[in-house]
Coordinates of C-alpha atoms and ligand atoms in Angstrom, one line a residue:
M16 CA -3.6 19.0 -2.0
V17 CA -2.5 18.1 1.4
R18 CA -4.4 15.0 2.7
K19 CA -4.3 14.6 6.5
K20 CA -5.8 11.3 7.4
K21 CA -7.0 12.5 10.8
E22 CA -8.9 15.4 9.3
Y23 CA -11.3 13.3 7.3
T24 CA -15.0 13.8 6.9
P25 CA -16.4 12.3 10.1
R26 CA -17.8 8.7 10.2
E27 CA -20.1 9.6 13.0
L28 CA -22.5 12.4 13.9
G29 CA -22.3 12.3 17.7
D30 CA -23.6 8.8 18.6
H31 CA -25.0 8.3 15.1
R32 CA -22.8 6.1 12.9
L33 CA -23.0 7.1 9.2
R34 CA -23.7 4.3 6.7
P35 CA -21.2 3.5 3.9
E36 CA -23.7 4.7 1.2
S37 CA -23.8 8.1 2.9
L38 CA -20.0 8.4 2.9
M39 CA -19.3 7.3 -0.7
M40 CA -19.6 10.8 -2.1
G41 CA -17.2 12.6 0.2
Y42 CA -15.3 10.4 2.7
G43 CA -11.5 10.9 2.7
Y44 CA -11.6 14.0 0.5
R45 CA -12.0 17.7 1.2
P46 CA -12.9 20.2 -1.6
E47 CA -10.5 22.8 -0.1
W48 CA -7.6 20.5 -1.1
S49 CA -8.5 21.1 -4.7
E50 CA -9.8 24.7 -5.4
G51 CA -13.2 23.7 -4.0
A52 CA -13.8 21.0 -6.5
I53 CA -16.6 18.9 -5.1
K54 CA -15.2 15.8 -6.8
C55 CA -11.6 14.6 -6.3
P56 CA -9.7 15.4 -9.4
I57 CA -7.8 12.7 -11.4
F58 CA -4.2 12.9 -10.3
Q59 CA -2.9 11.7 -13.6
T60 CA 0.8 11.8 -12.6
S61 CA 3.5 9.2 -12.3
T62 CA 5.5 11.0 -9.6
F63 CA 5.2 13.6 -6.8
T64 CA 7.7 16.3 -5.9
F65 CA 9.1 16.5 -2.4
K66 CA 9.2 19.8 -0.5
S67 CA 12.7 19.1 0.6
A68 CA 15.4 16.4 0.4
E69 CA 14.7 15.7 4.1
E70 CA 11.0 15.0 3.3
G71 CA 12.0 12.7 0.4
K72 CA 14.3 10.8 2.7
A73 CA 11.6 10.4 5.4
F74 CA 9.0 9.2 2.9
F75 CA 11.4 6.5 1.6
E76 CA 12.3 5.4 5.1
L77 CA 8.6 4.6 5.7
A78 CA 7.9 3.2 2.2
Y79 CA 10.8 0.7 2.5
G80 CA 10.2 0.0 6.2
L81 CA 13.6 1.2 7.2
R82 CA 12.2 2.6 10.5
E83 CA 9.0 2.7 12.5
Q84 CA 6.4 5.4 11.6
R85 CA 6.2 8.2 14.2
P86 CA 2.7 8.7 15.7
T87 CA 2.0 12.0 13.9
E88 CA 3.6 10.9 10.6
T89 CA 1.8 9.7 7.4
L90 CA 3.4 8.2 4.3
G91 CA 3.6 11.0 1.8
L92 CA 3.0 10.7 -1.9
I93 CA 6.1 9.3 -3.8
Y94 CA 5.3 7.6 -7.0
S95 CA 2.0 6.2 -8.4
R96 CA 3.1 2.6 -8.3
L97 CA 3.3 3.0 -4.5
N98 CA 0.4 5.5 -3.8
N99 CA -1.7 8.1 -5.5
P100 CA -4.5 10.3 -4.0
D101 CA -7.3 8.8 -6.1
L102 CA -6.2 5.3 -5.1
E103 CA -5.8 6.2 -1.4
I104 CA -9.3 7.8 -1.3
L105 CA -10.7 4.8 -3.1
E106 CA -9.1 2.4 -0.6
D107 CA -10.5 4.4 2.4
R108 CA -14.0 4.3 0.9
L109 CA -13.9 0.7 -0.2
A110 CA -12.9 -0.4 3.3
L111 CA -16.1 1.1 4.8
W112 CA -18.4 -1.5 3.4
D113 CA -16.6 -4.4 5.0
D114 CA -15.7 -2.4 8.1
A115 CA -12.0 -3.2 7.3
E116 CA -9.1 -1.3 8.7
S117 CA -7.3 -1.1 5.4
A118 CA -7.7 -1.8 1.6
A119 CA -5.2 -2.1 -1.2
V120 CA -6.5 -1.7 -4.8
H121 CA -5.0 -3.6 -7.7
A122 CA -5.0 -3.6 -11.5
S123 CA -7.4 -6.6 -11.6
G124 CA -9.0 -9.2 -9.4
M125 CA -6.4 -11.6 -10.6
A126 CA -3.6 -9.1 -9.6
A127 CA -5.2 -8.9 -6.1
I128 CA -5.3 -12.7 -5.8
A129 CA -1.8 -13.3 -7.2
T130 CA -0.3 -10.6 -5.1
T131 CA -1.9 -12.0 -2.0
V132 CA -0.8 -15.6 -2.7
F133 CA 2.8 -14.5 -3.3
T134 CA 2.7 -12.4 -0.1
F135 CA 1.9 -15.2 2.2
L136 CA 3.1 -18.5 0.6
R137 CA 6.6 -19.8 0.1
P138 CA 8.1 -23.1 -1.3
G139 CA 7.1 -26.0 0.9
D140 CA 3.8 -24.4 2.0
V141 CA 0.3 -25.8 1.5
L142 CA -2.6 -23.9 0.1
L143 CA -6.1 -25.3 0.7
H144 CA -8.8 -23.9 -1.5
S145 CA -12.5 -24.4 -2.2
E146 CA -13.7 -25.5 -5.6
P147 CA -15.0 -24.6 -8.1
L148 CA -13.2 -21.4 -8.4
Y149 CA -13.3 -18.5 -10.8
G150 CA -11.5 -19.8 -14.0
G151 CA -8.5 -17.5 -13.7
T152 CA -8.0 -18.3 -10.0
E153 CA -8.4 -22.0 -10.7
Y154 CA -5.6 -21.7 -13.3
L155 CA -3.3 -19.6 -11.1
L156 CA -3.7 -21.9 -8.1
T157 CA -3.6 -25.3 -9.8
Q158 CA -1.3 -24.7 -12.7
M159 CA 1.1 -21.8 -11.7
V160 CA 1.4 -21.8 -7.9
P161 CA 2.6 -25.5 -7.8
Q162 CA 5.5 -24.5 -10.0
F163 CA 6.8 -22.5 -7.1
G164 CA 7.0 -25.6 -4.8
I165 CA 3.6 -24.9 -3.1
E166 CA 1.3 -27.8 -2.7
V167 CA -2.3 -27.0 -3.6
L168 CA -5.3 -29.0 -2.2
G169 CA -8.9 -28.5 -3.2
F170 CA -12.2 -29.2 -1.3
P171 CA -15.7 -28.9 -2.6
A172 CA -17.9 -25.9 -1.8
G173 CA -21.2 -27.0 -0.1
A174 CA -22.1 -29.3 2.8
A175 CA -19.4 -31.9 2.0
G176 CA -16.6 -29.3 2.2
P177 CA -15.5 -29.4 5.8
A178 CA -15.1 -33.2 6.0
A179 CA -13.3 -33.2 2.6
A180 CA -10.9 -30.5 3.7
E181 CA -10.1 -32.4 6.9
R182 CA -9.5 -35.6 4.9
A183 CA -7.2 -33.8 2.4
L184 CA -5.1 -32.3 5.2
A185 CA -4.9 -35.6 7.3
E186 CA -4.0 -37.8 4.3
R187 CA -1.0 -35.7 3.5
K188 CA 0.2 -35.2 7.1
I189 CA 1.2 -31.7 6.2
A190 CA -1.0 -29.9 8.6
D191 CA 1.8 -27.8 10.1
T192 CA 2.9 -26.5 6.7
L193 CA -0.6 -25.1 5.8
G194 CA 0.0 -21.4 4.9
M195 CA -3.3 -20.2 3.4
I196 CA -6.9 -21.2 3.0
F197 CA -8.5 -19.6 -0.1
V198 CA -12.3 -19.6 -0.3
E199 CA -14.7 -18.4 -2.9
T200 CA -18.3 -18.2 -1.7
P201 CA -20.9 -18.4 -3.1
A202 CA -19.2 -20.7 -5.7
N203 CA -19.3 -19.8 -9.3
P204 CA -21.5 -20.9 -11.2
T205 CA -23.4 -23.2 -8.8
N206 CA -24.0 -20.8 -5.8
D207 CA -22.8 -23.5 -3.4
L208 CA -21.7 -22.0 -0.1
V209 CA -18.6 -22.3 2.0
D210 CA -19.0 -21.8 5.8
I211 CA -16.5 -19.0 6.5
S212 CA -16.6 -19.4 10.3
H213 CA -15.7 -23.1 9.9
F214 CA -12.6 -22.4 7.8
A215 CA -11.6 -19.5 10.1
E216 CA -11.6 -22.0 13.0
L217 CA -9.6 -24.5 10.8
A218 CA -7.1 -21.7 10.0
R219 CA -6.8 -20.9 13.7
Q220 CA -6.2 -24.5 14.7
H221 CA -3.3 -24.7 12.2
S222 CA -1.8 -21.3 13.3
S223 CA 0.5 -22.5 16.1
R224 CA 3.7 -22.4 13.9
R225 CA 2.7 -19.2 12.2
K226 CA -0.5 -17.5 11.2
V227 CA -2.6 -19.3 8.5
V228 CA -4.3 -16.7 6.4
L229 CA -8.0 -17.2 5.5
A230 CA -8.7 -15.2 2.3
V231 CA -12.2 -15.0 0.9
D232 CA -13.1 -14.0 -2.6
N233 CA -16.2 -12.0 -1.9
T234 CA -16.8 -10.8 -5.5
F235 CA -20.3 -12.4 -5.9
L236 CA -22.1 -11.0 -2.8
G237 CA -19.8 -8.3 -1.5
P238 CA -19.3 -5.7 -0.5
L239 CA -23.0 -5.2 0.4
F240 CA -24.4 -8.7 1.1
Q241 CA -21.7 -10.7 2.8
H242 CA -19.0 -9.5 5.2
P243 CA -16.4 -12.3 5.6
L244 CA -14.2 -10.4 8.1
K245 CA -17.1 -10.6 10.6
F246 CA -16.9 -14.4 10.4
G247 CA -13.2 -14.6 11.1
A248 CA -11.7 -14.2 7.6
D249 CA -8.4 -12.4 7.6
L250 CA -8.6 -11.0 4.1
V251 CA -11.4 -10.2 1.7
I252 CA -10.6 -10.1 -2.0
Y253 CA -12.6 -8.5 -4.8
S254 CA -12.7 -8.4 -8.5
A255 CA -13.7 -4.7 -8.6
T256 CA -14.4 -5.3 -12.3
K257 CA -17.8 -6.8 -11.2
F258 CA -20.3 -5.2 -8.9
I259 CA -18.0 -2.6 -7.5
G260 CA -17.1 -1.1 -10.9
G261 CA -20.6 -2.1 -12.0
H262 CA -20.6 -0.7 -15.5
S263 CA -18.5 -3.2 -17.4
D264 CA -15.9 -0.6 -18.3
V265 CA -13.0 -1.2 -15.9
I266 CA -10.8 -4.0 -14.8
A267 CA -9.7 -3.7 -11.1
G268 CA -9.3 -5.6 -7.9
A269 CA -8.9 -5.1 -4.1
V270 CA -7.7 -6.8 -0.9
L271 CA -9.1 -5.7 2.4
G272 CA -8.3 -6.6 6.0
S273 CA -6.3 -5.6 9.0
E274 CA -3.7 -2.8 8.6
G275 CA -0.9 -5.3 9.3
L276 CA -1.9 -7.9 6.8
V277 CA -2.9 -5.4 4.1
N278 CA 0.4 -3.6 4.5
K279 CA 2.2 -6.8 3.7
V280 CA 0.1 -7.2 0.5
R281 CA 0.8 -3.5 -0.3
W282 CA 4.5 -4.2 0.1
T283 CA 4.3 -7.0 -2.5
R284 CA 2.1 -4.9 -4.7
T285 CA 4.9 -2.2 -4.8
F286 CA 7.5 -4.6 -6.1
L287 CA 5.2 -6.7 -8.4
G288 CA 3.8 -3.4 -9.8
T289 CA 0.2 -4.7 -9.5
A290 CA -1.5 -1.4 -8.3
T291 CA -4.1 0.1 -10.5
D292 CA -3.9 3.6 -12.2
P293 CA -5.4 7.0 -11.2
W294 CA -8.0 7.0 -14.0
T295 CA -9.4 3.6 -13.0
G296 CA -9.3 4.7 -9.4
W297 CA -11.4 7.7 -10.3
L298 CA -13.9 5.7 -12.2
L299 CA -14.3 3.4 -9.3
L300 CA -14.8 6.3 -6.9
R301 CA -17.7 7.3 -9.2
S302 CA -19.0 3.7 -9.2
L303 CA -19.0 3.5 -5.4
E304 CA -21.5 6.4 -5.2
T305 CA -24.3 4.2 -6.8
L306 CA -23.1 0.8 -5.5
K307 CA -26.0 0.3 -3.1
L308 CA -28.6 1.6 -5.5
R309 CA -27.4 -0.8 -8.2
M310 CA -26.9 -3.9 -6.1
T311 CA -30.2 -3.4 -4.3
C312 CA -32.0 -3.2 -7.7
Q313 CA -30.1 -6.1 -9.1
V314 CA -31.0 -8.4 -6.2
K315 CA -34.7 -7.4 -6.6
N316 CA -34.6 -8.1 -10.3
A317 CA -32.7 -11.4 -9.8
Q318 CA -35.4 -12.7 -7.4
Q319 CA -38.1 -12.1 -10.0
V320 CA -36.1 -13.7 -12.8
A321 CA -35.3 -16.7 -10.6
D322 CA -39.0 -17.1 -9.6
F323 CA -40.0 -17.0 -13.3
L324 CA -37.4 -19.6 -14.3
A325 CA -38.4 -21.9 -11.5
T326 CA -41.9 -22.3 -12.9
H327 CA -40.9 -22.5 -16.6
P328 CA -41.5 -26.0 -18.2
K329 CA -38.3 -25.8 -20.2
V330 CA -36.2 -25.2 -17.1
D331 CA -35.0 -28.3 -15.1
R332 CA -33.4 -26.6 -12.1
V333 CA -32.6 -23.1 -10.8
H334 CA -29.5 -22.4 -8.7
Y335 CA -30.3 -19.3 -6.8
L336 CA -29.6 -18.5 -3.1
G337 CA -33.0 -16.9 -2.7
H338 CA -34.6 -20.3 -3.3
I339 CA -32.6 -22.2 -0.8
T340 CA -35.1 -24.2 1.5
E341 CA -34.9 -25.1 5.1
D342 CA -34.3 -28.8 4.4
N343 CA -31.2 -27.9 2.5
P344 CA -28.0 -28.4 4.7
Q345 CA -26.7 -25.1 3.3
Y346 CA -29.7 -23.2 4.6
E347 CA -28.2 -22.5 8.1
V348 CA -25.0 -21.2 6.5
Y349 CA -26.9 -19.0 4.2
R350 CA -29.0 -17.5 7.0
R351 CA -26.0 -16.8 9.1
Q352 CA -23.5 -15.6 6.5
C353 CA -25.4 -13.9 3.7
I354 CA -27.6 -10.7 3.9
A355 CA -29.2 -11.1 0.5
P356 CA -29.2 -13.7 -2.3
G357 CA -27.2 -11.6 -4.8
A358 CA -27.9 -11.2 -8.5
M359 CA -26.4 -14.3 -10.0
V360 CA -28.8 -16.9 -11.2
A361 CA -27.8 -20.2 -12.9
F362 CA -30.2 -22.7 -14.3
E363 CA -30.3 -26.0 -16.2
I364 CA -32.3 -25.9 -19.4
R365 CA -34.2 -29.1 -20.3
G366 CA -31.8 -30.8 -22.7
G367 CA -28.0 -30.2 -23.1
E368 CA -25.5 -27.9 -24.9
A369 CA -27.6 -27.6 -28.1
E370 CA -30.6 -26.4 -26.1
A371 CA -28.5 -24.0 -24.0
F372 CA -26.9 -22.6 -27.2
R373 CA -30.3 -22.1 -28.9
F374 CA -31.5 -20.2 -25.9
L375 CA -28.4 -18.0 -25.7
N376 CA -28.5 -17.2 -29.4
A377 CA -32.1 -16.2 -29.1
L378 CA -31.7 -13.6 -26.4
K379 CA -32.4 -10.0 -27.6
L380 CA -32.1 -7.7 -24.5
I381 CA -29.7 -9.8 -22.4
H382 CA -26.2 -9.9 -23.8
L383 CA -24.2 -13.0 -24.4
A384 CA -21.0 -12.3 -22.6
V385 CA -18.9 -13.5 -19.6
S386 CA -18.2 -11.2 -16.6
L387 CA -20.9 -10.2 -14.2
G388 CA -22.2 -7.6 -11.8
G389 CA -22.7 -4.8 -14.3
T390 CA -25.8 -2.6 -14.9
E391 CA -26.6 -4.7 -18.0
S392 CA -27.8 -8.3 -17.7
L393 CA -25.5 -11.0 -19.2
A394 CA -25.8 -14.7 -20.0
E395 CA -23.2 -17.3 -20.7
H396 CA -22.5 -21.0 -20.9
P397 CA -20.0 -22.0 -18.1
A398 CA -19.1 -25.4 -19.5
T399 CA -17.7 -24.0 -22.7
M400 CA -16.9 -20.4 -21.6
T401 CA -16.0 -19.3 -18.1
H402 CA -15.2 -22.9 -16.9
A403 CA -13.9 -24.3 -20.2
D404 CA -10.5 -25.0 -18.6
V405 CA -12.0 -27.3 -16.0
P406 CA -11.4 -30.8 -17.3
V407 CA -14.6 -32.3 -18.8
E408 CA -14.4 -35.2 -16.3
D409 CA -14.3 -32.8 -13.3
Q410 CA -17.1 -30.6 -14.5
P411 CA -20.1 -32.7 -13.3
R412 CA -18.5 -33.0 -9.8
M413 CA -18.6 -29.1 -9.7
G414 CA -22.2 -29.0 -11.0
I415 CA -21.1 -27.6 -14.4
T416 CA -23.3 -29.5 -16.8
P417 CA -23.8 -29.0 -20.6
A418 CA -27.3 -27.7 -19.9
L419 CA -26.2 -25.0 -17.4
V420 CA -26.6 -21.3 -18.2
R421 CA -25.4 -18.5 -15.9
L422 CA -27.1 -15.2 -15.7
S423 CA -25.9 -11.9 -14.2
I424 CA -28.9 -9.7 -13.6
G425 CA -28.6 -6.0 -14.2
V426 CA -30.8 -2.9 -13.5
E427 CA -33.2 -3.2 -16.4
H428 CA -37.0 -3.4 -15.8
P429 CA -37.6 -6.9 -14.5
D430 CA -40.6 -7.4 -16.8
D431 CA -38.4 -6.7 -19.8
L432 CA -35.8 -9.2 -18.6
I433 CA -38.5 -11.9 -18.1
A434 CA -40.0 -11.1 -21.5
D435 CA -36.6 -11.7 -23.1
L436 CA -36.0 -14.9 -21.2
D437 CA -39.5 -16.1 -22.1
Q438 CA -39.1 -15.5 -25.9
A439 CA -35.6 -17.1 -25.9
L440 CA -36.9 -20.2 -24.1
A441 CA -39.8 -20.3 -26.6
A442 CA -37.2 -20.5 -29.4
V443 CA -35.7 -23.7 -27.9
Ligands
PLP505 C1 -13.9 -11.9 -12.3 C2 -13.5 -12.6 -11.1 C3 -12.1 -12.7 -10.7 C4 -11.0 -12.1 -11.5 O1 -11.1 -10.7 -11.6 P1 -10.5 -9.8 -12.8 O2 -10.9 -8.4 -12.4 O3 -11.2 -10.3 -14.0 O4 -9.1 -10.1 -12.8 C5 -11.9 -13.4 -9.5 N1 -12.8 -13.9 -8.8 C6 -14.1 -13.9 -9.1 C7 -15.2 -14.6 -8.3 C8 -14.5 -13.3 -10.3 O5 -15.8 -13.3 -10.7

């Protein structure tokens, strides 16, 4: 197999630009490279032979940045911690959805986030982040990152965010040491939004000394329904475990952005050893073929589920982007930034933890499990599960109440999902 980047399947037919969903089956791979196999084989190998010692030398010069890449030259395959055909093809396809120049896949969403943070931050730097965050990210940023001499400041997702972020920066008079802004939007589990354009502008204002990187965790709506790079983000990060993998059977992550920035992340990935493996890469290639089908169906189902919950007498409040109304200060951000409301629905059941637990224990079709974005619908209790590490006194501020239940809606028949929710609510 000899992959020549310039000889890829075309992205255009004349003036007609092909959509990502049409390119997921073949882009970046040619059957003649592998005995006519229509699917890219799994290159289950740790290392790759060089045709000559001179070739090996040239590959290492590029891999270790010892000299500039010549115009006609591409980095050859060396060792699967650095690169592998399945992972390179996956990266090329993944980048299409966000119209990114480059992508780097990782062993998990956390590996992608940690590798990015340790690429761009050094002792003395400040990291500004939205909250609430995914539990693992929250722990990494607030418990581990400060141990490396990096100051970490949070601001709330939602309408109060921009002013709170300005205040946090001004109070500490550390504006010129800001190194990164990390944003998760919509926030988990409340679906509060962060205005990406606003924080792109803030990053730009603080970039006189050096570039402040705006990284957006786009796991909840991306890669179909929100494209942070279009709003000025520098990097998009995914837990590919969720919608991208979509079948609750792999753990993986990705970082997307400009060639220059993603190459920096890739460099760190090589030395931390946080790339993923060929088998996972192959499974994700398969997942990408049905990504649009799955996510489109999941959004449609979620809308019906949210509508049902909103009228149910045992439900106090539904947090769903599809229900955001014009009088909500977040409405304008939603209309500008999001293409669809996604498949995550959170709601407060009338009562508290006891009622939430009774409901969760009564579900028959929907599984009681954390994670999200898979073909099967899942339900969980953020306060005691995904967000258990958020101190109890901080939970209400982040909208995490004892009555809150989070649903990830799958591809089942919507009437079946509603029937299950209905019978579980009746049991409360
Ligand atoms: C799951 C998740 C992560 C972490 O991803 P892993 O693949 O589990 O490491 C990060 N951010 C968000 C928003 C997530 O949902």
